[in-house]
Coordinates of C-alpha atoms in Angstrom, one line a residue:
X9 CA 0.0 0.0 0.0
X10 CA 1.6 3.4 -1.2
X11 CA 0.9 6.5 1.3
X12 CA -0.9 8.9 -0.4
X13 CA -0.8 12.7 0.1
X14 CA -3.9 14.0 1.5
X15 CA -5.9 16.6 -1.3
X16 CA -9.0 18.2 -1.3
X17 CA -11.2 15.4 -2.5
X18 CA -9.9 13.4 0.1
X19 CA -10.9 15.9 2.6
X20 CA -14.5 16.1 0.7
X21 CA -14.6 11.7 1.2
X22 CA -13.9 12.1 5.1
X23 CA -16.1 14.7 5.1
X24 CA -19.1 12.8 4.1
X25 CA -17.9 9.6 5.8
X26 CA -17.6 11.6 9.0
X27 CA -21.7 13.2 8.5
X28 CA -22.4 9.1 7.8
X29 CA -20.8 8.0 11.2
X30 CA -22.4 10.9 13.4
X31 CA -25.6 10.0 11.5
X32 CA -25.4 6.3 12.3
X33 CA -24.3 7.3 15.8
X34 CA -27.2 9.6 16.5
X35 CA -29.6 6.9 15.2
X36 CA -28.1 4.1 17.8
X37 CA -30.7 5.2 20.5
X38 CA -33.5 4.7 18.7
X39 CA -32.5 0.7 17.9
X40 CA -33.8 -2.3 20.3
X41 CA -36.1 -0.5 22.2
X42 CA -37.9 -4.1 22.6
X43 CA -35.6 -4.6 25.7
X44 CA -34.0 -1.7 26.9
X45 CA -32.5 -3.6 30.1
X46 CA -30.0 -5.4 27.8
X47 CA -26.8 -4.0 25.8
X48 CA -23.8 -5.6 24.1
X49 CA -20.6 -3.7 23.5
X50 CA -16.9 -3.9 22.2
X51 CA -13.6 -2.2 23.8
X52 CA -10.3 -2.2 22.1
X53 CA -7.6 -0.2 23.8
X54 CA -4.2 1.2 22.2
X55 CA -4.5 -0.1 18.8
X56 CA -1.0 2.3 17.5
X57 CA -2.7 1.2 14.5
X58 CA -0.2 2.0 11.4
X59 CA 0.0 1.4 7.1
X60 CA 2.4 -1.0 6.7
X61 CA 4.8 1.4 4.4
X62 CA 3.6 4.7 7.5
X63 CA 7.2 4.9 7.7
X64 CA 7.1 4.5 11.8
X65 CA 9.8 1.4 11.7
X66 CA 8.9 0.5 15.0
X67 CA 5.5 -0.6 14.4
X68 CA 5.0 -3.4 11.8
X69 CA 2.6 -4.5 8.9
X70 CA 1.0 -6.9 11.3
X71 CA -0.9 -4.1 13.3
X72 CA -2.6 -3.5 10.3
X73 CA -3.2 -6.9 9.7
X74 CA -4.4 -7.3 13.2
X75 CA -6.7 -4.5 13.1
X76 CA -8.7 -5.9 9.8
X77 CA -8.8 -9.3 11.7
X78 CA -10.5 -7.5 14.7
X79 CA -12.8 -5.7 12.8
X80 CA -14.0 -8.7 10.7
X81 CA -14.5 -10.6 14.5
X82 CA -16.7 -8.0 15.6
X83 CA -18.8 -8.1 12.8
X84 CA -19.3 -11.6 12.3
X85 CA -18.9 -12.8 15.0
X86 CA -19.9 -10.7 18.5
X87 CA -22.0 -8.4 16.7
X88 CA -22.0 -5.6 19.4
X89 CA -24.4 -2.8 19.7
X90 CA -21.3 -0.4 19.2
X91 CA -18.0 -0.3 20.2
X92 CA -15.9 1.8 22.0
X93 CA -12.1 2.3 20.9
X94 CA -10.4 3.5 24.1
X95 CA -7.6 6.2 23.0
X96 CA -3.9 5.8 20.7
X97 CA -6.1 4.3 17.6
X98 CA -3.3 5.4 16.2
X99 CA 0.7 5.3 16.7
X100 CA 0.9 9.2 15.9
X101 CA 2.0 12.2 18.2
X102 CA 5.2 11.3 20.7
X103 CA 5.8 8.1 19.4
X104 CA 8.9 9.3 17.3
X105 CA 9.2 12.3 15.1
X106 CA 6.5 12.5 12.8
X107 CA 4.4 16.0 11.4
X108 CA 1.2 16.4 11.8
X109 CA 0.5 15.5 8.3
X110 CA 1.5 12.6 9.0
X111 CA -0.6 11.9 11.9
X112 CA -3.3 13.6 10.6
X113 CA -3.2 11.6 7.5
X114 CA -2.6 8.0 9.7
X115 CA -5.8 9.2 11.8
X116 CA -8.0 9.3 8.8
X117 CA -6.4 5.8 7.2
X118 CA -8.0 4.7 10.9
X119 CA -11.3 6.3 10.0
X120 CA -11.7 4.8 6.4
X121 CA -10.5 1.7 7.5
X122 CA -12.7 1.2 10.4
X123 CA -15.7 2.2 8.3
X124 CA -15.0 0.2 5.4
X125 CA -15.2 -2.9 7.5
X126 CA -17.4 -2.7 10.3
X127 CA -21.3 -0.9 9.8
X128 CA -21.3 -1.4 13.8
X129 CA -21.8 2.3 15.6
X130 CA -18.1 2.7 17.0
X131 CA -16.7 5.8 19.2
X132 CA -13.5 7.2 19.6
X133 CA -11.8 8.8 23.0
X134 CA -9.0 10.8 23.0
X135 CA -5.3 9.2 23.8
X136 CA -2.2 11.2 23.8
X137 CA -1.2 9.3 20.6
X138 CA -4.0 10.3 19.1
X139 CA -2.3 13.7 18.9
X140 CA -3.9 17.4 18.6
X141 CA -6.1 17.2 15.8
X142 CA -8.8 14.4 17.5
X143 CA -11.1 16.9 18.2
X144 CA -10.9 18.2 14.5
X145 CA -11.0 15.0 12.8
X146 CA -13.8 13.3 14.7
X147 CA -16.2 16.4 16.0
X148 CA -16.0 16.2 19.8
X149 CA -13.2 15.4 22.5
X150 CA -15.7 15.0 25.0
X151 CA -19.0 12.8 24.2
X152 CA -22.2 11.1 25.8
X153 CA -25.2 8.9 24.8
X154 CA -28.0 7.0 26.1
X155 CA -28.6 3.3 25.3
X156 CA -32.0 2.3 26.7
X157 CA -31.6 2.4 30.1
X158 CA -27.8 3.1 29.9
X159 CA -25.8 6.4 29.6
X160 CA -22.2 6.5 28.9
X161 CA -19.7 9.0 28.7
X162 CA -16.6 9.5 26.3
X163 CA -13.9 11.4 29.0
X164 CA -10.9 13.2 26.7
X165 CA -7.9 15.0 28.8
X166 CA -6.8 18.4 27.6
X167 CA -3.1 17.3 27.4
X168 CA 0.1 19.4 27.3
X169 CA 3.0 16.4 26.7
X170 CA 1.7 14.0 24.3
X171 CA 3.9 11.8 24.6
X172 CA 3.5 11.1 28.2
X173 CA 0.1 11.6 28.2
X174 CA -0.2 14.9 31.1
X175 CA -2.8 16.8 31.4
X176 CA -5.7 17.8 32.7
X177 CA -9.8 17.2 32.3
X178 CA -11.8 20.8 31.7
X179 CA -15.0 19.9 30.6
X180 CA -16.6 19.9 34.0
X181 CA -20.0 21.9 33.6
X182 CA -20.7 19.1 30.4
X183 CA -19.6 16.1 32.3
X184 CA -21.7 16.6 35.4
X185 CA -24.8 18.1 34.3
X186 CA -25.0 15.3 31.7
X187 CA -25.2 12.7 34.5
X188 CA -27.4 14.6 36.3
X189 CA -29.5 14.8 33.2
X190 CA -29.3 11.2 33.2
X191 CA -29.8 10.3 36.9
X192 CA -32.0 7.3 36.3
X193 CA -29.7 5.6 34.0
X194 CA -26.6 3.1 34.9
X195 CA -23.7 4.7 33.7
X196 CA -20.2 4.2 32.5
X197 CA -17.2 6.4 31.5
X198 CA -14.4 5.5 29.0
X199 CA -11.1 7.6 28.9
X200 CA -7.8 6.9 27.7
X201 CA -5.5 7.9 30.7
X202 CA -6.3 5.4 34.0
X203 CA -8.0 8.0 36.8
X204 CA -5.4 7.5 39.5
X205 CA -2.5 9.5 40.1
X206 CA 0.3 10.6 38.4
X207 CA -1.6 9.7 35.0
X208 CA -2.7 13.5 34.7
X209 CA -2.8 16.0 36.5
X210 CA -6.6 16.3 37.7
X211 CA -7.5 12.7 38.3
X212 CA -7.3 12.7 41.8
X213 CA -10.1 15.3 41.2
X214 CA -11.8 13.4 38.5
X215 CA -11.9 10.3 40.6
X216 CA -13.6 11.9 43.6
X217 CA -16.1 13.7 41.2
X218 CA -17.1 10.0 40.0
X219 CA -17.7 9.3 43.7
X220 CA -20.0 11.6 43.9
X221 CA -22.2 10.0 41.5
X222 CA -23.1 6.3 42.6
X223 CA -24.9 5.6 39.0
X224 CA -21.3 5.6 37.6
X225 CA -20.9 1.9 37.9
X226 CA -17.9 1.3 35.4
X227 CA -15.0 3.1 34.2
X228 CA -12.9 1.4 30.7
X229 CA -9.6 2.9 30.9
X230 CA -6.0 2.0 28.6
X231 CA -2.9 3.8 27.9
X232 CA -1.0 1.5 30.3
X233 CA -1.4 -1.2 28.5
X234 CA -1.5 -3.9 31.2
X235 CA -4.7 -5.4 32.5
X236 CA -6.2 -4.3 35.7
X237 CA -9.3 -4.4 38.3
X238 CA -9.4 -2.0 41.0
X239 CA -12.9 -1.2 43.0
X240 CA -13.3 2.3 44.8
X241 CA -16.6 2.9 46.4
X242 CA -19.7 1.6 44.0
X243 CA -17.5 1.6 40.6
X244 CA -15.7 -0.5 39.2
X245 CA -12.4 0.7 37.4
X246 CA -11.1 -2.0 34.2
X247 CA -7.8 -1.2 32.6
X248 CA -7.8 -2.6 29.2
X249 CA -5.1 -4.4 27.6
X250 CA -3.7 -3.0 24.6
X251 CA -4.2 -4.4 21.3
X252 CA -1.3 -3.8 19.3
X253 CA 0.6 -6.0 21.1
X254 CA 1.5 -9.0 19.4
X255 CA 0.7 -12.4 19.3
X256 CA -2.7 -11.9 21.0
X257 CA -4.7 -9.1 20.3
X258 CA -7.0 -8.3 22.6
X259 CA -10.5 -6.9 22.8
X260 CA -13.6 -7.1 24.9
X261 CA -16.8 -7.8 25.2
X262 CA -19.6 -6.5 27.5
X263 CA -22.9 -7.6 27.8
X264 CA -25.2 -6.2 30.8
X265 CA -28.7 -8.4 31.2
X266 CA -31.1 -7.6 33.9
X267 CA -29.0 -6.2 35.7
X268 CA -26.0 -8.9 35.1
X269 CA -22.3 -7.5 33.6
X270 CA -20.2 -10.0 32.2
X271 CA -16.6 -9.4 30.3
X272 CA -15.1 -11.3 28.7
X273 CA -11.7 -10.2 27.0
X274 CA -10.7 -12.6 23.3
X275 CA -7.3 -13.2 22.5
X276 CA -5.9 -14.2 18.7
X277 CA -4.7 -18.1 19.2
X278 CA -3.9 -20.1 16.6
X279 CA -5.3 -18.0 14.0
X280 CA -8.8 -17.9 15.9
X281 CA -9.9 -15.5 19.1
X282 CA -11.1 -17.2 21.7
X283 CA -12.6 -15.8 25.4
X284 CA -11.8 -15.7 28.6
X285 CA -14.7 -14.4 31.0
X286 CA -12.5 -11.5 33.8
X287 CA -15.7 -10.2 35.3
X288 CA -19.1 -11.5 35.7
X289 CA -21.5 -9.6 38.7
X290 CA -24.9 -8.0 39.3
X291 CA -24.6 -4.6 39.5
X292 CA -27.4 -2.4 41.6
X293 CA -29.5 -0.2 40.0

C-alpha cells in the first residue's frame, strides 16, 4: 500500500464519511427498544494502528493486519451494539518524530478503515497518541449517549505532553450536568488515561467527582497497556489491555442483562480468538 498525500477530495470523502458516522451514531438510540435492560458492547484499547509502508519502523505491517482481523470478528462474530475504541487508535503524536500530516493523515487511514469494515456504531476517546487534531478529525473530545436504560460518557484529557500523556480534564460543567441529566440511567465512562495518580494532572479530582455520582458503575480505561481491576466505592475501574501487542490481540466484550455485567476479554490463538470471561457480577441499579 503506497501513502498517499492527503488533497481536497480526500478531505470532501472524510467529510461525508464523518456526516455518515455521526448519523449512524445519533440513530443508535433509537435501535432495540424491545428490551432496553440489555446491551452488548466492544472495547479495544491502544490499537497504535499503522500502514504498513507509515514509515514508523517500530511498528509493523502486522498491526494493520491485526486491526482488519478484529474488525471482521466484531462483525461476524460478537455483533456488538457499538464499540468503543479506548484512545492511541493510532501510533501518531510522541511516538517518534513524525508531522502532523502525517498523523493527521494515519488518523483518517483509521477512519476509512474502520468504516469500510465494520457498519457497527463505533466511538473514539482521545489518547495522547491520538495527537492534537482528534477533536478536529472526529467532532468532539468529550462525548455522551444513552442506550435504553444506559448512559455513557466518552472522557478526553486536555493534554500538554503528548507523549506522556499529562494533562488535565476541563470539561466539568458538560460532564456533570450530563449525569445529572441522566440520573435514572446506569452509567459508564471511558477515557484513555487510567483516573489514579500521576496519569494526569486532575485525576485525583476526577476520581472523587465519580464518587460523587453512585450511577457511575464502570469506568474502561488504557494507555498502560497492562490489565487491571481495581474497585473504589460503587465503581468498578477496568484497565484494558492494549491491542497492538503482538501475538494476541486483545479486545472485549460487555454484555449487561437484567442487571448482570459479564466481560469477557478474546485473544488471537492459533489463528482464531477465543474468550476468557474476567468479570461476571450484578450490579445495583
Amino acid at each position: 500500500m503506497a501513502r498517499k498525500t492527503f488533497n481536497a477530495a480526500f478531505a470532501i470523502f472524510i467529510l461525508a464519511a464523518a456526516v455518515s458516522a455521526t448519523a449512524q451514531q445519533a440513530a443508535l438510540t433509537e435501535d432495540k427498544k424491545a428490551d432496553l435492560s440489555k446491551i452488548h458492547f466492544a472495547i479495544v484499547a491502544d490499537n497504535h494502528f499503522a500502514l504498513p509502508d507509515s514509515n514508523i519502523s517500530d511498528w509493523r505491517s502486522d498491526i494493520f493486519l491485526a486491526t482488519i482481523n478484529s474488525l471482521k470478528f466484531m462483525q461476524d462474530t460478537l455483533k456488538p451494539d457499538f464499540v468503543v475504541y479506548l484512545g492511541d487508535a493510532i501510533s501518531g503524536e510522541g511516538t517518534q518524530p513524525i508531522t502532523e500530516q502525517q498523523s493527521f493523515d494515519l488518523t483518517q487511514a483509521f477512519i476509512k478503515d474502520v468504516g469500510d469494515n465494520l457498519t457497527i456504531p463505533h466511538y473514539n476517546v482521545w489518547g495522547n497518541h491520538d495527537g492534537p487534531n482528534f477533536p478536529k478529525i472526529y467532532g468532539y473530545k468529550n462525548k455522551s449517549f444513552r442506550f435504553g436504560d444506559y448512559f455513557f460518557f466518552l472522557m478526553g484529557i486536555e493534554l500538554t505532553n503528548y507523549w506522556s500523556g499529562v494533562g488535565k480534564f476541563t470539561d466539568w460543567k458538560y460532564f456533570e450536568n450530563s449525569l445529572k441529566e441522566n440520573s435514572g440511567a446506569a452509567s459508564f465512562v471511558f477515557i484513555h488515561e487510567p483516573i489514579f495518580p500521576p496519569t494526569f494532572e486532575n485525576a485525583l479530582k476526577v476520581k472523587q467527582v465519580i464518587s460523587k455520582y453512585p450511577q457511575i458503575k464502570f469506568i474502561f480505561q488504557g494507555h498502560t497497556h497492562t490489565e487491571q481491576i481495581d474497585r473504589a466505592k460503587s465503581a468498578v475501574y477496568i484497565t484494558c489491555a492494549a491491542f497492538h501487542k503482538p501475538p494476541f490481540y486483545p479486545l472485549y466484550d460487555v454484555s449487561l442483562s437484567d442487571g448482570m455485567m459479564l466481560i469477557t476479554r478474546y485473544e488471537l490463538k492459533d489463528g482464531k480468538y477465543s474468550g476468557t470471561e474476567i468479570f461476571s457480577e450484578k450490579i445495583s441499579r
